[in-house]
Amino acid sequence: MSNSSSLKEFLLLPFADTWGLQLLHFLLFLTIYLAALLGNGLIITAVACDHRLHTPMYFFLLNLSLLDLGSISTTIPKSMHNSLRDTKAISYLGCAAQVLSFSFFVSAEYSLLTVMAYDRYVAICRPLHYGTLMDSRACVKMATAAWASGFLNALLHTGNTFSLPLCQGNVLEQFFCEIPQILKLSCSDSYLREVGLIVTSGCLVFGCFIFIVLSYVQILAAVLRIPSEQGRHRAFSMCLPHLAVVSLFVGTIVFAYLKPSAISSNTMNLVMAVLYSVVPPALNPLIYSMRNKELNLAL
């Protein structure tokens, strides 16, 4: 294939070569997908319907659940469809839509997790100013900024990636379309332009990560100054779910892309992709609902 204009479809990497294992993969992904739909759907319904949960923390949690639903709905259904139909194909436009959607939801979720770290910082370190700094208007603006930044980032990367000439075939070594795998098919030095954009985005991601870390350093210092054990326990219970979600989200992505090349293989790449694209959206509702009396009562 000489260039991207002649491409009609891409071929995705299957999880198995036999029908029995493909059916097992379909059933496993179906179970995970339904669990993610149920968990995130319950959180969205509880926060929207229970006035006691109309606070900044739960408002951001509702947005997180929406992003998780979008993220997991971008990758899993097509993979299940291919396993059930015993095919590897995804159309060119379908692949572009998948890249745009997944990049959007992941970018927006990371921005939102940064905003949620700021919310926890204000709640613990500046409680007297919490009502002023985190009023409803400010929360809506921050959530909107997270969604908008995710969309602009996804639009920029998707447009740039699919403008590159592709002449290295149409086989992607992944179970869904993602930018690094598409760049491997590029046949010119113009792919360096997208690599430059990825490096720039990586610097912004690292900046957000540093902000989250510094926020929790100050939160930890403030919590340790609380005289009562009950107060410290309550403060920790407010922050630990968010910290666990950030660790799961960032840790799986970092390990997937920075793992040693010696352990890199198609099977390992598939497992890593499942860890950062499928597991977090499915586990986040469980993490936030554990030991959360307000949310459990609302549910």
Short mmCIF file of C-alpha atoms in Angstrom, two decimals:
data_model
loop_
_atom_site.label_atom_id
_atom_site.label_comp_id
_atom_site.label_asym_id
_atom_site.label_seq_id
_atom_site.Cartn_x
_atom_site.Cartn_y
_atom_site.Cartn_z
CA MET A 1 0.00 0.00 0.00
CA SER A 2 1.62 3.20 -1.13
CA ASN A 3 -0.04 5.68 1.15
CA SER A 4 -2.84 6.25 3.61
CA SER A 5 -5.30 7.29 0.89
CA SER A 6 -5.34 3.72 -0.44
CA LEU A 7 -6.01 2.21 2.99
CA LYS A 8 -9.55 1.00 3.44
CA GLU A 9 -9.06 -0.82 6.73
CA PHE A 10 -6.59 -1.82 9.41
CA LEU A 11 -6.07 -5.27 10.91
CA LEU A 12 -6.05 -5.48 14.69
CA LEU A 13 -4.15 -7.98 16.79
CA PRO A 14 -6.44 -10.80 17.99
CA PHE A 15 -6.30 -12.24 21.49
CA ALA A 16 -6.46 -15.81 20.24
CA ASP A 17 -6.32 -17.84 17.03
CA THR A 18 -8.88 -20.52 17.88
CA TRP A 19 -12.65 -20.05 18.05
CA GLY A 20 -12.90 -21.42 21.59
CA LEU A 21 -10.37 -18.94 22.97
CA GLN A 22 -11.97 -16.12 21.00
CA LEU A 23 -15.32 -16.96 22.57
CA LEU A 24 -13.66 -16.99 26.00
CA HIS A 25 -12.18 -13.57 25.27
CA PHE A 26 -15.63 -12.31 24.22
CA LEU A 27 -17.26 -13.56 27.43
CA LEU A 28 -14.48 -12.11 29.61
CA PHE A 29 -14.67 -8.70 27.98
CA LEU A 30 -18.47 -8.79 28.10
CA THR A 31 -18.34 -9.42 31.86
CA ILE A 32 -15.86 -6.58 32.42
CA TYR A 33 -17.85 -4.24 30.20
CA LEU A 34 -21.14 -4.94 31.94
CA ALA A 35 -19.47 -4.49 35.34
CA ALA A 36 -18.07 -1.13 34.20
CA LEU A 37 -21.46 -0.04 32.85
CA LEU A 38 -23.19 -1.06 36.07
CA GLY A 39 -20.66 0.46 38.44
CA ASN A 40 -20.25 3.78 36.65
CA GLY A 41 -23.95 3.96 35.86
CA LEU A 42 -24.85 3.52 39.54
CA ILE A 43 -22.44 6.26 40.58
CA ILE A 44 -23.80 8.66 37.95
CA THR A 45 -27.38 7.93 39.01
CA ALA A 46 -26.62 8.22 42.74
CA VAL A 47 -24.78 11.53 42.42
CA ALA A 48 -27.37 13.00 40.08
CA CYS A 49 -30.39 11.97 42.15
CA ASP A 50 -29.23 12.34 45.76
CA HIS A 51 -29.02 15.98 46.87
CA ARG A 52 -26.64 15.01 49.70
CA LEU A 53 -24.04 14.19 47.05
CA HIS A 54 -24.30 17.55 45.31
CA THR A 55 -20.82 18.58 46.43
CA PRO A 56 -17.66 19.33 44.39
CA MET A 57 -16.06 15.96 45.17
CA TYR A 58 -19.04 13.98 43.90
CA PHE A 59 -19.59 16.34 40.98
CA PHE A 60 -16.10 15.53 39.76
CA LEU A 61 -16.69 11.85 40.47
CA LEU A 62 -19.76 11.97 38.22
CA ASN A 63 -17.61 13.45 35.45
CA LEU A 64 -14.98 10.76 36.03
CA SER A 65 -17.60 8.03 35.66
CA LEU A 66 -18.82 9.56 32.40
CA LEU A 67 -15.28 9.61 31.04
CA ASP A 68 -14.71 6.02 32.18
CA LEU A 69 -17.85 4.90 30.37
CA GLY A 70 -16.73 6.65 27.21
CA SER A 71 -13.20 5.26 27.43
CA ILE A 72 -14.15 1.62 27.89
CA SER A 73 -16.95 1.88 25.30
CA THR A 74 -14.37 3.00 22.73
CA THR A 75 -12.19 -0.12 22.88
CA ILE A 76 -14.12 -3.13 24.21
CA PRO A 77 -17.21 -3.35 21.94
CA LYS A 78 -15.19 -3.47 18.70
CA SER A 79 -12.84 -6.07 20.16
CA MET A 80 -15.80 -8.22 21.27
CA HIS A 81 -17.39 -7.84 17.84
CA ASN A 82 -14.21 -8.98 16.10
CA SER A 83 -13.84 -11.99 18.39
CA LEU A 84 -17.45 -13.04 17.89
CA ARG A 85 -17.28 -12.58 14.10
CA ASP A 86 -13.77 -14.09 13.85
CA THR A 87 -12.33 -11.06 12.07
CA LYS A 88 -9.48 -8.61 12.66
CA ALA A 89 -10.63 -5.72 10.49
CA ILE A 90 -11.54 -2.16 11.45
CA SER A 91 -12.32 0.45 8.81
CA TYR A 92 -10.02 3.41 8.22
CA LEU A 93 -12.64 5.88 9.46
CA GLY A 94 -13.51 3.58 12.35
CA CYS A 95 -9.87 3.50 13.37
CA ALA A 96 -9.63 7.30 13.19
CA ALA A 97 -12.78 7.62 15.29
CA GLN A 98 -11.39 5.16 17.84
CA VAL A 99 -8.10 7.07 18.11
CA LEU A 100 -9.94 10.38 18.49
CA SER A 101 -12.36 9.04 21.10
CA PHE A 102 -9.82 7.14 23.18
CA SER A 103 -7.34 10.03 23.15
CA PHE A 104 -10.13 12.41 24.16
CA PHE A 105 -11.42 10.36 27.08
CA VAL A 106 -7.95 9.49 28.42
CA SER A 107 -6.67 13.08 28.13
CA ALA A 108 -9.80 14.53 29.72
CA GLU A 109 -9.68 11.96 32.54
CA TYR A 110 -6.09 12.82 33.38
CA SER A 111 -6.96 16.53 33.43
CA LEU A 112 -9.95 15.79 35.64
CA LEU A 113 -7.81 13.75 38.06
CA THR A 114 -5.53 16.79 38.34
CA VAL A 115 -8.53 18.99 39.12
CA MET A 116 -9.71 16.46 41.72
CA ALA A 117 -6.27 16.62 43.38
CA TYR A 118 -6.71 20.39 43.67
CA ASP A 119 -10.17 19.87 45.15
CA ARG A 120 -8.76 17.55 47.84
CA TYR A 121 -5.92 20.00 48.51
CA VAL A 122 -8.34 22.88 49.11
CA ALA A 123 -10.63 20.69 51.27
CA ILE A 124 -7.80 19.53 53.55
CA CYS A 125 -5.32 22.42 53.53
CA ARG A 126 -7.63 25.42 53.13
CA PRO A 127 -10.98 24.29 54.57
CA LEU A 128 -12.10 27.81 55.53
CA HIS A 129 -11.83 28.93 51.89
CA TYR A 130 -13.32 25.76 50.40
CA GLY A 131 -16.80 27.20 49.85
CA THR A 132 -15.35 30.20 48.03
CA LEU A 133 -12.69 28.50 45.93
CA MET A 134 -14.83 25.48 45.01
CA ASP A 135 -18.26 26.99 44.46
CA SER A 136 -20.55 25.58 41.77
CA ARG A 137 -19.40 28.01 39.09
CA ALA A 138 -15.72 27.25 39.69
CA CYS A 139 -16.39 23.49 39.60
CA VAL A 140 -18.25 23.74 36.29
CA LYS A 141 -15.44 25.82 34.79
CA MET A 142 -12.77 23.36 35.90
CA ALA A 143 -14.72 20.34 34.63
CA THR A 144 -15.37 22.11 31.31
CA ALA A 145 -11.68 22.94 31.00
CA ALA A 146 -10.80 19.27 31.56
CA TRP A 147 -13.21 18.09 28.86
CA ALA A 148 -12.17 20.85 26.43
CA SER A 149 -8.44 20.26 26.89
CA GLY A 150 -8.95 16.55 26.30
CA PHE A 151 -10.87 17.20 23.08
CA LEU A 152 -8.33 19.70 21.72
CA ASN A 153 -5.45 17.35 22.52
CA ALA A 154 -7.21 14.40 20.86
CA LEU A 155 -8.15 16.44 17.80
CA LEU A 156 -4.60 17.68 17.36
CA HIS A 157 -2.99 14.24 17.67
CA THR A 158 -5.59 12.43 15.57
CA GLY A 159 -5.49 14.96 12.74
CA ASN A 160 -1.70 14.94 12.67
CA THR A 161 -1.41 11.13 12.85
CA PHE A 162 -3.87 10.41 10.04
CA SER A 163 -2.31 13.06 7.79
CA LEU A 164 0.90 11.00 7.67
CA PRO A 165 1.60 8.79 4.63
CA LEU A 166 1.41 5.10 5.58
CA CYS A 167 3.22 2.48 3.53
CA GLN A 168 4.26 -0.22 6.00
CA GLY A 169 1.13 -2.33 5.58
CA ASN A 170 -2.07 -2.11 7.61
CA VAL A 171 -1.43 -4.48 10.53
CA LEU A 172 -1.58 -2.88 14.00
CA GLU A 173 0.06 -4.78 16.86
CA GLN A 174 -2.72 -3.93 19.28
CA PHE A 175 -6.36 -4.89 19.89
CA PHE A 176 -7.52 -1.32 19.27
CA CYS A 177 -6.24 1.63 17.26
CA GLU A 178 -3.70 3.76 19.07
CA ILE A 179 -1.27 6.38 17.85
CA PRO A 180 2.11 4.63 18.54
CA GLN A 181 1.04 1.59 16.52
CA ILE A 182 -0.11 3.72 13.58
CA LEU A 183 3.17 5.67 13.60
CA LYS A 184 5.00 2.38 13.01
CA LEU A 185 3.29 2.23 9.61
CA SER A 186 4.56 5.63 8.54
CA CYS A 187 7.00 5.67 5.63
CA SER A 188 8.49 9.16 5.92
CA ASP A 189 10.31 11.35 8.39
CA SER A 190 7.12 13.38 8.81
CA TYR A 191 6.21 11.07 11.70
CA LEU A 192 8.76 13.04 13.74
CA ARG A 193 6.20 15.85 13.80
CA GLU A 194 3.77 13.65 15.71
CA VAL A 195 6.58 12.41 17.94
CA GLY A 196 7.29 16.05 18.77
CA LEU A 197 3.64 16.56 19.70
CA ILE A 198 3.73 13.44 21.87
CA VAL A 199 6.84 14.74 23.66
CA THR A 200 5.12 18.10 24.23
CA SER A 201 2.03 16.37 25.60
CA GLY A 202 4.27 14.19 27.74
CA CYS A 203 5.80 17.30 29.30
CA LEU A 204 2.32 18.62 30.12
CA VAL A 205 1.36 15.24 31.58
CA PHE A 206 4.50 15.26 33.68
CA GLY A 207 3.66 18.78 34.87
CA CYS A 208 0.21 17.63 35.98
CA PHE A 209 1.77 14.64 37.72
CA ILE A 210 4.16 16.90 39.64
CA PHE A 211 1.19 19.08 40.63
CA ILE A 212 -0.67 16.02 41.95
CA VAL A 213 2.39 14.82 43.89
CA LEU A 214 3.02 18.25 45.45
CA SER A 215 -0.67 18.54 46.35
CA TYR A 216 -0.55 15.24 48.21
CA VAL A 217 2.70 16.12 49.95
CA GLN A 218 0.98 19.18 51.39
CA ILE A 219 -2.17 17.17 52.13
CA LEU A 220 -0.14 14.58 54.03
CA ALA A 221 1.62 17.26 56.05
CA ALA A 222 -1.73 18.88 56.90
CA VAL A 223 -3.33 15.56 57.86
CA LEU A 224 -0.47 14.67 60.20
CA ARG A 225 -1.05 17.96 62.02
CA ILE A 226 -4.67 17.07 62.80
CA PRO A 227 -4.77 16.33 66.55
CA SER A 228 -7.59 13.79 66.64
CA GLU A 229 -7.24 10.28 65.24
CA GLN A 230 -10.82 10.38 63.95
CA GLY A 231 -10.08 13.58 62.04
CA ARG A 232 -6.98 12.07 60.45
CA HIS A 233 -8.91 8.95 59.50
CA ARG A 234 -11.67 11.00 57.86
CA ALA A 235 -9.14 13.09 55.94
CA PHE A 236 -7.33 9.99 54.70
CA SER A 237 -10.61 8.35 53.67
CA MET A 238 -11.40 11.41 51.53
CA CYS A 239 -8.07 11.27 49.69
CA LEU A 240 -7.11 7.60 49.42
CA PRO A 241 -9.66 6.66 46.69
CA HIS A 242 -8.47 9.47 44.44
CA LEU A 243 -4.83 8.59 45.11
CA ALA A 244 -5.53 4.93 44.30
CA VAL A 245 -7.27 5.85 41.03
CA VAL A 246 -4.39 8.14 40.00
CA SER A 247 -1.84 5.44 40.83
CA LEU A 248 -3.76 2.82 38.83
CA PHE A 249 -4.30 5.14 35.87
CA VAL A 250 -0.76 6.52 35.67
CA GLY A 251 1.06 3.37 36.78
CA THR A 252 -0.42 1.10 34.12
CA ILE A 253 0.22 3.61 31.30
CA VAL A 254 3.79 4.33 32.40
CA PHE A 255 4.62 0.63 32.71
CA ALA A 256 3.03 -0.16 29.35
CA TYR A 257 5.06 2.44 27.45
CA LEU A 258 8.31 2.40 29.44
CA LYS A 259 8.67 -1.34 30.05
CA PRO A 260 12.01 -2.88 29.01
CA SER A 261 12.17 -4.00 25.40
CA ALA A 262 13.46 -7.39 26.59
CA ILE A 263 9.99 -8.29 27.88
CA SER A 264 8.14 -6.80 24.95
CA SER A 265 6.00 -9.18 22.89
CA ASN A 266 2.59 -9.22 21.26
CA THR A 267 1.10 -11.06 24.22
CA MET A 268 2.70 -8.69 26.72
CA ASN A 269 1.53 -5.66 24.71
CA LEU A 270 -2.04 -6.98 24.74
CA VAL A 271 -1.94 -7.56 28.49
CA MET A 272 -0.50 -4.08 29.13
CA ALA A 273 -3.13 -2.50 26.87
CA VAL A 274 -5.90 -4.22 28.81
CA LEU A 275 -4.39 -2.95 32.08
CA TYR A 276 -4.44 0.73 31.07
CA SER A 277 -7.49 0.83 28.79
CA VAL A 278 -9.93 -1.64 30.37
CA VAL A 279 -9.06 -2.21 34.03
CA PRO A 280 -9.16 1.40 35.37
CA PRO A 281 -12.67 2.22 34.07
CA ALA A 282 -13.96 -1.04 35.54
CA LEU A 283 -12.24 -0.70 38.93
CA ASN A 284 -12.73 3.03 39.57
CA PRO A 285 -16.36 2.66 40.76
CA LEU A 286 -15.31 -0.10 43.15
CA ILE A 287 -12.41 1.98 44.51
CA TYR A 288 -14.60 5.01 45.15
CA SER A 289 -17.49 3.06 46.66
CA MET A 290 -15.39 1.06 49.13
CA ARG A 291 -15.78 2.41 52.67
CA ASN A 292 -17.64 5.49 51.35
CA LYS A 293 -20.67 5.64 53.60
CA GLU A 294 -22.31 8.58 51.83
CA LEU A 295 -22.10 6.96 48.42
CA ASN A 296 -23.13 3.53 49.69
CA LEU A 297 -26.13 5.04 51.44
CA ALA A 298 -27.15 6.84 48.28
CA LEU A 299 -26.80 3.65 46.26
#
